[in-house]
Coordinates of C-alpha atoms in Angstrom, one line a residue:
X1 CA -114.7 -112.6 73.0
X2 CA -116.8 -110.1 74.3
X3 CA -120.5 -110.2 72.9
X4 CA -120.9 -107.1 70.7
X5 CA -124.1 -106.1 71.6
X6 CA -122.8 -105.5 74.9
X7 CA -120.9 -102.9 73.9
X8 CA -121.8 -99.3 73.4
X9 CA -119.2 -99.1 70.1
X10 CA -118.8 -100.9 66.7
X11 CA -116.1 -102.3 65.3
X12 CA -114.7 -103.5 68.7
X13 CA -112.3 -106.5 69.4
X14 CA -110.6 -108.3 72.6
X15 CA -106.5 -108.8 72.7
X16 CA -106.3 -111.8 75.0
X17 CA -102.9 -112.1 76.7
X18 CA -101.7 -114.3 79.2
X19 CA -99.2 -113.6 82.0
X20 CA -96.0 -114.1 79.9
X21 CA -97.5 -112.0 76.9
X22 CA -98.4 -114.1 74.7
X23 CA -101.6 -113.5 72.8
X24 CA -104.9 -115.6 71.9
X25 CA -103.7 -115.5 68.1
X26 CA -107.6 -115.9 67.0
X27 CA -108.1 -112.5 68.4
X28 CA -105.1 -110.8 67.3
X29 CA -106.3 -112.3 63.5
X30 CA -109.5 -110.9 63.8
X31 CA -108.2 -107.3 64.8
X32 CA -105.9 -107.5 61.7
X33 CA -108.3 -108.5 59.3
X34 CA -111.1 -106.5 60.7
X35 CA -109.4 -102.8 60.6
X36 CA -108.7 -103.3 56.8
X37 CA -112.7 -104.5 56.4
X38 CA -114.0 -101.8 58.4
X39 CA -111.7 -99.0 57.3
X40 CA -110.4 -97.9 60.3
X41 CA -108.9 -94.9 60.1
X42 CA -108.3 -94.1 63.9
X43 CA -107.8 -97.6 66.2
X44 CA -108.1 -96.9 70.6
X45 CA -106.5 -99.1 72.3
X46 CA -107.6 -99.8 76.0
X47 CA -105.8 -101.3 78.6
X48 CA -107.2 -102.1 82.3
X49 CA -105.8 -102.2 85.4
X50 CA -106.7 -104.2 88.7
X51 CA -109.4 -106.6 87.6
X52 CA -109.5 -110.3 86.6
X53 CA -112.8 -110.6 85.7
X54 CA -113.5 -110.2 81.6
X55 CA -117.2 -108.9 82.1
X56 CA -116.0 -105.9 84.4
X57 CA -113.2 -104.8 82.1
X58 CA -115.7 -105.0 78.9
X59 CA -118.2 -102.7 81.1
X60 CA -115.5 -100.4 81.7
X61 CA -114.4 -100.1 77.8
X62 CA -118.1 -99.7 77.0
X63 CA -118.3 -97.2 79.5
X64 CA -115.5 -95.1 78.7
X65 CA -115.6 -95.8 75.0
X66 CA -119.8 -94.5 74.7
X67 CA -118.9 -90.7 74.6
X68 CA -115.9 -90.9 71.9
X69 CA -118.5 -91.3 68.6
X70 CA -120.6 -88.3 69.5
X71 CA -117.2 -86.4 70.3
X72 CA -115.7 -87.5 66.7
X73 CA -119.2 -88.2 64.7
X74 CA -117.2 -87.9 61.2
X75 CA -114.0 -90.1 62.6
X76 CA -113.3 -94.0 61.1
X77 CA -113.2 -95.1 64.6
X78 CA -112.3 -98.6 66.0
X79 CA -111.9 -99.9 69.6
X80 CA -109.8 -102.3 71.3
X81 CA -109.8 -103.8 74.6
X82 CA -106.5 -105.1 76.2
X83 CA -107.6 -108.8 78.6
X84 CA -104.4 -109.7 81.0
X85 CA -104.5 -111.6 83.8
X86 CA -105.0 -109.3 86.8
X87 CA -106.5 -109.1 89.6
X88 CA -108.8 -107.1 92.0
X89 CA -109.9 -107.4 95.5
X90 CA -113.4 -108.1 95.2
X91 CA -114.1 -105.8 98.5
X92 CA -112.9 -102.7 96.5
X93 CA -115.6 -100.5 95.2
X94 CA -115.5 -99.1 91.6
X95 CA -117.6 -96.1 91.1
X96 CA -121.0 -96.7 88.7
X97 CA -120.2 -100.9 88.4
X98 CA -122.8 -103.1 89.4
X99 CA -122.6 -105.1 92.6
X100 CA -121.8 -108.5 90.8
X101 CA -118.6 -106.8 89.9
X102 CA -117.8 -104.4 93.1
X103 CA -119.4 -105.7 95.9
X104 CA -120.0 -104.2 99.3
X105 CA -116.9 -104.3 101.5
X106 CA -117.5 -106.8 104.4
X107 CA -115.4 -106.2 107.7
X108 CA -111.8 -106.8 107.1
X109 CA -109.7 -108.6 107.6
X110 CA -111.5 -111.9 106.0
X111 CA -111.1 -113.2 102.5
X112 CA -114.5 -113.7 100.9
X113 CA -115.1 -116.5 98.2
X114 CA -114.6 -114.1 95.0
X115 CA -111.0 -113.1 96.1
X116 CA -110.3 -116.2 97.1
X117 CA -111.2 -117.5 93.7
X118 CA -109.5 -114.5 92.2
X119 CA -106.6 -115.3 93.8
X120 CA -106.5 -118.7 92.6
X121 CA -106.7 -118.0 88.8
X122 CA -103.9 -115.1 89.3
X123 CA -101.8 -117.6 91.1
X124 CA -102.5 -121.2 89.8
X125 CA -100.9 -123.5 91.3
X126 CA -100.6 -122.2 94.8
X127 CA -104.1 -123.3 96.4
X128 CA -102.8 -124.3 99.7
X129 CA -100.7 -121.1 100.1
X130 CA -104.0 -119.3 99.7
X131 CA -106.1 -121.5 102.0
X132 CA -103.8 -121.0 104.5
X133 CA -103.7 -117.3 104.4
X134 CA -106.9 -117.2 104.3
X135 CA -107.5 -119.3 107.7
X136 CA -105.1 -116.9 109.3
X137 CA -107.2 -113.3 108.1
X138 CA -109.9 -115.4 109.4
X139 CA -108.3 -116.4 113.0
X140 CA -106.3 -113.5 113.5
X141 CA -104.0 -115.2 115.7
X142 CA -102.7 -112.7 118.6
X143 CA -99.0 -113.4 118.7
X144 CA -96.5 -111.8 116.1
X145 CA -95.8 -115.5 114.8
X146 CA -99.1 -115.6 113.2
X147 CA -98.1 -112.3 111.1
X148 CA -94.9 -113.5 110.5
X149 CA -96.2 -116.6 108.6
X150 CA -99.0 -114.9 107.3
X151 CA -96.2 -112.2 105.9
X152 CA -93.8 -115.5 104.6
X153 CA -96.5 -117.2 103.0
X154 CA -97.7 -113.7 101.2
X155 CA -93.9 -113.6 99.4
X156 CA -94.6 -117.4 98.4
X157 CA -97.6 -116.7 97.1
X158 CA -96.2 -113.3 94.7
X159 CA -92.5 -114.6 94.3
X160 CA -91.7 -115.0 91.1
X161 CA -87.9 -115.8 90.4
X162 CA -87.2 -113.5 86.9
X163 CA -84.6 -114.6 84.3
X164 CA -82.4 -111.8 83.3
X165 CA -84.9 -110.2 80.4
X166 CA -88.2 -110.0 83.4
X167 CA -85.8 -108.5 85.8
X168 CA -86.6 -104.9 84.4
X169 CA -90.4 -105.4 84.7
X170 CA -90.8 -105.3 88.2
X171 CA -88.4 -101.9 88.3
X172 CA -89.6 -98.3 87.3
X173 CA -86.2 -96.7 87.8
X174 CA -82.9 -98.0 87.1
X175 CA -79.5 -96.9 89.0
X176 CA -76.1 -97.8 87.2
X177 CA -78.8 -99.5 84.9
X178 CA -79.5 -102.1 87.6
X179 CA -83.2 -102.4 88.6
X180 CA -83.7 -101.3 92.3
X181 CA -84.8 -104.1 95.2
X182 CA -88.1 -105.0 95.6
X183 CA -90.2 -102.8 98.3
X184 CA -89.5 -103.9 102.0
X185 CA -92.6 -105.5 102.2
X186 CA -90.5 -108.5 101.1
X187 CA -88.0 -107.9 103.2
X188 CA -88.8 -106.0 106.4
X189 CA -90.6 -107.0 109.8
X190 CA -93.8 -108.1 108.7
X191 CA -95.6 -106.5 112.2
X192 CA -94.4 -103.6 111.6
X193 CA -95.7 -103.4 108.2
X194 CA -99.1 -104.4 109.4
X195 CA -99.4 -102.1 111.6
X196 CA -97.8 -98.7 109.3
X197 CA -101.0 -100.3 107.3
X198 CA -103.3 -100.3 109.4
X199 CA -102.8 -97.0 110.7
X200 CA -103.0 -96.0 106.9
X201 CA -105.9 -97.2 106.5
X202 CA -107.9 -95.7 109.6
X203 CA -106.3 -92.2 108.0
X204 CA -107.7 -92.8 105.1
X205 CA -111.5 -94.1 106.7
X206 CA -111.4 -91.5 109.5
X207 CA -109.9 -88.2 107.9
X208 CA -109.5 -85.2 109.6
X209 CA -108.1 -86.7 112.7
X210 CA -104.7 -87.7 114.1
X211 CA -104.5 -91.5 113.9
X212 CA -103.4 -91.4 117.5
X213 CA -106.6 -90.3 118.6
X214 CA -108.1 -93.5 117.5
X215 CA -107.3 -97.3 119.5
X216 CA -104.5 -98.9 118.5
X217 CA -105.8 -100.5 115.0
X218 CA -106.1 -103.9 114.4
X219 CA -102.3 -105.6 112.6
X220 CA -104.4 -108.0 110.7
X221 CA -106.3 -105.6 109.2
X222 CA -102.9 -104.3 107.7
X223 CA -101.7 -107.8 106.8
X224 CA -105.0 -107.7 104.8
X225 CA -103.8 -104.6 102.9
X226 CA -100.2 -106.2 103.0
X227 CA -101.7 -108.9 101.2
X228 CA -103.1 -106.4 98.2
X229 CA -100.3 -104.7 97.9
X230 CA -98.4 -107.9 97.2
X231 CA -100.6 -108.7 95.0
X232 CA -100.6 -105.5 93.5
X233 CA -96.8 -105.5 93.0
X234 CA -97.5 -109.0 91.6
X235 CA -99.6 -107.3 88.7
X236 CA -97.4 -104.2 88.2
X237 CA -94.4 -106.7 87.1
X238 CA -97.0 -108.7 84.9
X239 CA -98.2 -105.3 83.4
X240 CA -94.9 -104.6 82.0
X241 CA -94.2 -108.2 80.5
X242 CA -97.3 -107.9 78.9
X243 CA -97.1 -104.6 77.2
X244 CA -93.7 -105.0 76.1
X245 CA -93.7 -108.8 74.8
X246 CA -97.2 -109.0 74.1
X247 CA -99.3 -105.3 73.1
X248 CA -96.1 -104.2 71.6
X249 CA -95.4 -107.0 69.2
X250 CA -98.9 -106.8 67.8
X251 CA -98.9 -103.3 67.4
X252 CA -95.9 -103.8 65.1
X253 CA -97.8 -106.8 63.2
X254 CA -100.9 -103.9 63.0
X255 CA -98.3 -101.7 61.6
X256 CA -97.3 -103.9 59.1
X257 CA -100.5 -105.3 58.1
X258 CA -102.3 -101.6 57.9
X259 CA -99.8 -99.1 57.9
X260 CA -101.9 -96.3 57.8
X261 CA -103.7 -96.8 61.1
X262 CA -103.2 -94.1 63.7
X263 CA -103.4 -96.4 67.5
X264 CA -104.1 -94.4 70.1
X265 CA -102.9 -96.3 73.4
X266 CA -104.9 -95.6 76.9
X267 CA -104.3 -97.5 80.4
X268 CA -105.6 -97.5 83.3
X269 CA -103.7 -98.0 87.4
X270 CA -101.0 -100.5 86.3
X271 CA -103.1 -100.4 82.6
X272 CA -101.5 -97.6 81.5
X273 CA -97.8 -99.2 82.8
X274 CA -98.8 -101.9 80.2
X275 CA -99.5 -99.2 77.3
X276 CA -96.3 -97.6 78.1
X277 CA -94.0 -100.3 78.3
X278 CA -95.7 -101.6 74.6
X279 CA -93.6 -98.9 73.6
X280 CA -90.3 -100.8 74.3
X281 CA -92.0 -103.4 72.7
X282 CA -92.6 -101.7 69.3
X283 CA -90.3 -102.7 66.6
X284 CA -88.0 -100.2 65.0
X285 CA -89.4 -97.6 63.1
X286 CA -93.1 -98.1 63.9
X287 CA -94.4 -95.0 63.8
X288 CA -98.5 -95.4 64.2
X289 CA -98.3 -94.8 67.9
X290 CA -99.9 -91.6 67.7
X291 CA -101.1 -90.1 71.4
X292 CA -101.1 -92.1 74.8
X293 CA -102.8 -91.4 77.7
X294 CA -102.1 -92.8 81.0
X295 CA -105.7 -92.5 83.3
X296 CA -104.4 -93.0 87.1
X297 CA -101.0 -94.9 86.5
X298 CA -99.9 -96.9 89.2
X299 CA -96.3 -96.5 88.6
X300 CA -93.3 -94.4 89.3
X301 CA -93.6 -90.4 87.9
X302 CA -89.9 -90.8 86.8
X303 CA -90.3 -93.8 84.7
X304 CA -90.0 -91.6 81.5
X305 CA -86.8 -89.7 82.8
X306 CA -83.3 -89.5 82.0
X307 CA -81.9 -88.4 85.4
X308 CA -83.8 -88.7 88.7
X309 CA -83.3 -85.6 91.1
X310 CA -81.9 -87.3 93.7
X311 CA -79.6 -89.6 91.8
X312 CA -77.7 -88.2 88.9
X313 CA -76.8 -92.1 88.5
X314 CA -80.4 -93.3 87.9
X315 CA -83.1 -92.9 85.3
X316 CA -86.9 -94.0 84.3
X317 CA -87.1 -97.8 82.9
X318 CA -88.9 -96.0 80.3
X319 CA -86.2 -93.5 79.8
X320 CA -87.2 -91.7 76.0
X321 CA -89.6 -94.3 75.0
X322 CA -92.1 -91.3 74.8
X323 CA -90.1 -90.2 72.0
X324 CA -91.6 -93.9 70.4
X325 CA -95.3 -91.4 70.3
X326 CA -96.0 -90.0 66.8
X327 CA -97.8 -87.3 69.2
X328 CA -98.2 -86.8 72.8
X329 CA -98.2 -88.5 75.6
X330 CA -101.2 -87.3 78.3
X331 CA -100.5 -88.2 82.2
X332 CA -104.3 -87.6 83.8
X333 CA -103.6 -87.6 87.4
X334 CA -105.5 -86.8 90.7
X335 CA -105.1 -86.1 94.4
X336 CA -108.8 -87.8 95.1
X337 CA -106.9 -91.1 94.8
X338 CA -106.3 -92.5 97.9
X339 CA -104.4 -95.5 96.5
X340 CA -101.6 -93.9 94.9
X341 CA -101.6 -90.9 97.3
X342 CA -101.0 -93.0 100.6
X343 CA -101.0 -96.8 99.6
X344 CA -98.6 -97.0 96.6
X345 CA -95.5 -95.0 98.3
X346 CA -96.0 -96.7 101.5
X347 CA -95.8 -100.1 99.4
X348 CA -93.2 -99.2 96.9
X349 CA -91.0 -97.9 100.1
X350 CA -87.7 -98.8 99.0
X351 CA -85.5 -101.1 101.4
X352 CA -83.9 -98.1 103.5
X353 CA -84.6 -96.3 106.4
X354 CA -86.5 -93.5 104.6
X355 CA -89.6 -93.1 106.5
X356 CA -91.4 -90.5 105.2
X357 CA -94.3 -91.8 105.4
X358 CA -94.8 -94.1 108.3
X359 CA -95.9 -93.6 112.1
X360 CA -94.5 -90.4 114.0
X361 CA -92.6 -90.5 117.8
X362 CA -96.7 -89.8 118.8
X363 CA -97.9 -92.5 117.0
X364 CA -99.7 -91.0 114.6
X365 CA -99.8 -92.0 110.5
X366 CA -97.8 -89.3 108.6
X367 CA -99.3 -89.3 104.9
X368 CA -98.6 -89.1 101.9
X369 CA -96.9 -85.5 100.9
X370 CA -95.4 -85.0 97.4
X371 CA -93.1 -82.8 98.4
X372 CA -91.6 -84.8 101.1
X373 CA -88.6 -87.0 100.6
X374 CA -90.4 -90.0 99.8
X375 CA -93.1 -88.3 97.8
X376 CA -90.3 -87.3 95.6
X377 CA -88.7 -90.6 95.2
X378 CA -91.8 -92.5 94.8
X379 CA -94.1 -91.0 94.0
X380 CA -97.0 -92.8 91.5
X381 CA -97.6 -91.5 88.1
X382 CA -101.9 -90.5 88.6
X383 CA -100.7 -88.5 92.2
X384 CA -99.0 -85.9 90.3
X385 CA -98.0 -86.5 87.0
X386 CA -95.0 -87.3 84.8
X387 CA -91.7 -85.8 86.4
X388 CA -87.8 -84.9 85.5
X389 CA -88.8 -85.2 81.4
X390 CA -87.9 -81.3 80.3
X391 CA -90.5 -79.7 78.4
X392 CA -93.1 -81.3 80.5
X393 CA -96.3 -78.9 80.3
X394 CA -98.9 -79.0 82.7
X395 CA -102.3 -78.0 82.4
X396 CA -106.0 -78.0 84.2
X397 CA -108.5 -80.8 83.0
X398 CA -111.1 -77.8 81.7
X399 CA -107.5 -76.2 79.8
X400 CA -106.7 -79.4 78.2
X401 CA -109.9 -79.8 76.6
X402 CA -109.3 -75.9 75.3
X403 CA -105.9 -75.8 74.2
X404 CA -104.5 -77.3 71.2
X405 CA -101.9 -80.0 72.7
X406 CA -98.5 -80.3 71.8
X407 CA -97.6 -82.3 69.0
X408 CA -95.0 -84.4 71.0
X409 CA -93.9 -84.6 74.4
X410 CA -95.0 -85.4 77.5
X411 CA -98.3 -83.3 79.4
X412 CA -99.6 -83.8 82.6
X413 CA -103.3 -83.3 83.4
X414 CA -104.9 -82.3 86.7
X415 CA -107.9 -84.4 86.3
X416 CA -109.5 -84.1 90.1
X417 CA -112.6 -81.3 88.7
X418 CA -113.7 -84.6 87.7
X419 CA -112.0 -87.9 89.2
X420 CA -113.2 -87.6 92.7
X421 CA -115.7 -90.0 93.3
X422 CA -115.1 -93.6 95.5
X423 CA -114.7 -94.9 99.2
X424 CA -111.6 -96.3 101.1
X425 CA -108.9 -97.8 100.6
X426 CA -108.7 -96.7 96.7
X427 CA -110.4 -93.2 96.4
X428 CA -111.0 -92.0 93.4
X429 CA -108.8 -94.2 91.6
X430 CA -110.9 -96.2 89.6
X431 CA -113.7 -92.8 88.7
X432 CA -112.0 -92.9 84.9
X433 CA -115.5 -93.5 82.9
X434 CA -116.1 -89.7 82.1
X435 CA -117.0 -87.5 78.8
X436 CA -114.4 -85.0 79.3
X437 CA -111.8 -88.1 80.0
X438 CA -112.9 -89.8 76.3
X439 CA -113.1 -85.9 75.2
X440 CA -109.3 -85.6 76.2
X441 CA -108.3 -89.0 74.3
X442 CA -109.9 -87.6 70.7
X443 CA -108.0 -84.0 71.6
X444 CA -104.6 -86.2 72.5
X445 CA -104.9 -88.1 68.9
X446 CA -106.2 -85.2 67.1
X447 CA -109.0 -87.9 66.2
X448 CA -111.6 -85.7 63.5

């Protein structure tokens, strides 16, 4: 449990879940007794995204939370914070947290200690599969062998075999109502996707310039990045087995034990995949879902839809669960972030020949581009907003915080005035911790 002097908001309280969903129970009791004793009137709920480490994920909720009283002075205000088992390369840089949480990046492609150990609470259990990956970022062997293991050992380490229930967890669309195949990093020549990697990563560290101007970049440090995407992909299926078995059945036990509680749901990266899919986890009838708002979601913008553009057969996992909102449901999205702009469609890449975004007949890295083919398909939630849900309104960050909201629905929010800050490979996509951003929650729940 978080100390509460740590935090920069009273009444707050940790929901503890583990990867399967299943809550510490001492925590879930406390949060039911304690809305009742502190009359809550108006409960946030807060879910992280890449980051293992409890301390870093209370600084964060204290550090988004701290504007919301003097924004609502008169509200009954309480705070939650969602724990799951993630994960976060230690070598990624969060804007504004301290250096024992985001440390410096060292030169790629090496593991250091605290990803190593992050890796081995994420993935218990699998210690020698990580020690040997680790020996091979470290010798960089020269022949495509080396890759090829390293690429066979990174699906050992992630693969999880689903029972028929998990199989949707992993999937944001559905075609036929079948979940699509895992991205061709699991599938597809694992040199090759070191080195579309690497390329996107000197793109992304040397902008302005054609890749091909640049040596031919170093395949391990793709198989690095190969290796976080993996990972990430790991934590985007747990995200959705946690929100729907484990957020959304307690939200229904809030529900029953204080009806009148209005919960306001935010995520973060795959955070705010979690909140959303706590909607298919809602019993029927709950109604206290009142607003949601999705900071930088790392997952598909057609999750919500009933028909995808490019195939009248297929729809969003989350097809009309936003209809589950008693209010509406706020997409904040930005094209400062680098990971979902460039690193989430070249890792979601389905297993065809689509290659969008890739490396061109000159060598060069071809980016990210919505409007491309690819862009279209697979495009991430936080790069340009909820997609193919009619009705969808779309407004500046400065008009949101103007303009009454709708009352239901889905609205997407061009955050990028103020999400813009942070350094390669992620961007921007961690610079959530801002007064308008908390300002934009209270307007979304109509919290006074």
């Amino acid at each position: 449990m978080a100390d509460p002097a740590a935090m920069s908001v009273t009444p707050y309280w940790e929901l503890t879940f583990d990867a399967d969903g299943d809550t510490d129970t001492r925590g879930r009791d406390r949060l039911l007794a304690g809305v009742a004793q502190h009359h809550v009137r108006d409960l946030l709920v807060f879910a992280h995204g890449w980051n293992n480490d409890r301390s870093g994920a209370t600084r964060l909720y204290s550090d988004f939370f701290a504007p919301v009283p003097r924004v609502a002075p008169g509200a009954g205000l309480g705070y939650v914070g969602v724990v799951w088992p993630s994960m976060r390369f230690s070598d990624e840089p969060i804007p504004d947290f301290p250096r024992t949480v985001a440390a410096e990046m060292p030169p790629r492609p090496a593991l250091d200690k605290d990803t190593r150990h992050a890796l081995l609470e994420t993935f218990p259990g699998r210690a020698t599969v990580i020690e040997r990956i680790a020996e091979l970022l470290d010798q960089q062997p020269g022949a495509e062998a080396g890759l090829e293991e390293f690429g066979r050992l990174v699906r050992m380490l992630v693969e999880v075999v689903p029972t028929e229930p998990q199989v949707l967890f992993a999937a944001d669309t559905l075609v036929d109502g079948v979940p699509q195949r895992d991205p061709v990093m699991f599938s597809e020549s694992v040199p090759e996707l070191c080195e579309e990697f690497a390329r996107a990563l000197v793109e992304l560290e040397s902008p302005g310039g054609p890749v091909a101007e640049f040596s031919i970049p170093n395949p391990w440090d793709g198989a690095h990045e190969l290796l976080r995407q993996a990972t990430y992909y790991a934590m985007k299926r747990r995200a959705g087995a946690v929100g729907e078995r484990g957020l959304g059945r307690v939200l229904g036990q809030l529900a029953a034990a204080a009806p009148d509680v209005r919960v306001h749901l935010v995520g973060h990266s795959f955070g705010a995949r979690l909140v959303s899919f706590a909607l298919r986890g809602l019993p029927p009838g709950v109604r206290t879902v009142k607003s949601l708002t999705l900071l930088q979601g790392a997952f598909s913008h057609y999750a919500f839809a009933d028909r995808l553009p490019h195939d009248p057969r297929a729809k969003g996992v989350l097809q009309g669960q936003h209809h589950r909102v008693d209010g509406p449901v706020v997409c904040c999205y930005s094209r400062h972030d680098s990971a979902l702009a460039t690193m989430y469609p070249l890792a979601s890449r389905m297993a065809d020949d689509d290659r969008t975004v890739g490396i061109d007949a000159h060598g060069a890295f071809r980016g990210f581009d919505v409007g491309s083919a690819l862009g279209a398909r697979w495009g991430a939630m936080g790069h340009d907003g909820v997609q193919a849900v009619p009705g969808t309104r779309s407004l500046k960050l400065a008009e949101a915080l103007r303009a009454e909201l709708p009352a239901s629905g889905c609205v997407n929010v061009d955050a990028a005035e103020v999400v813009k800050r942070g350094g390669p490979p992620a961007g921007a996509h961690s610079d959530i911790c801002h007064q308008e951003l908390a300002r934009l929650v209270v307007t979304a729940g109509r919290i006074r």
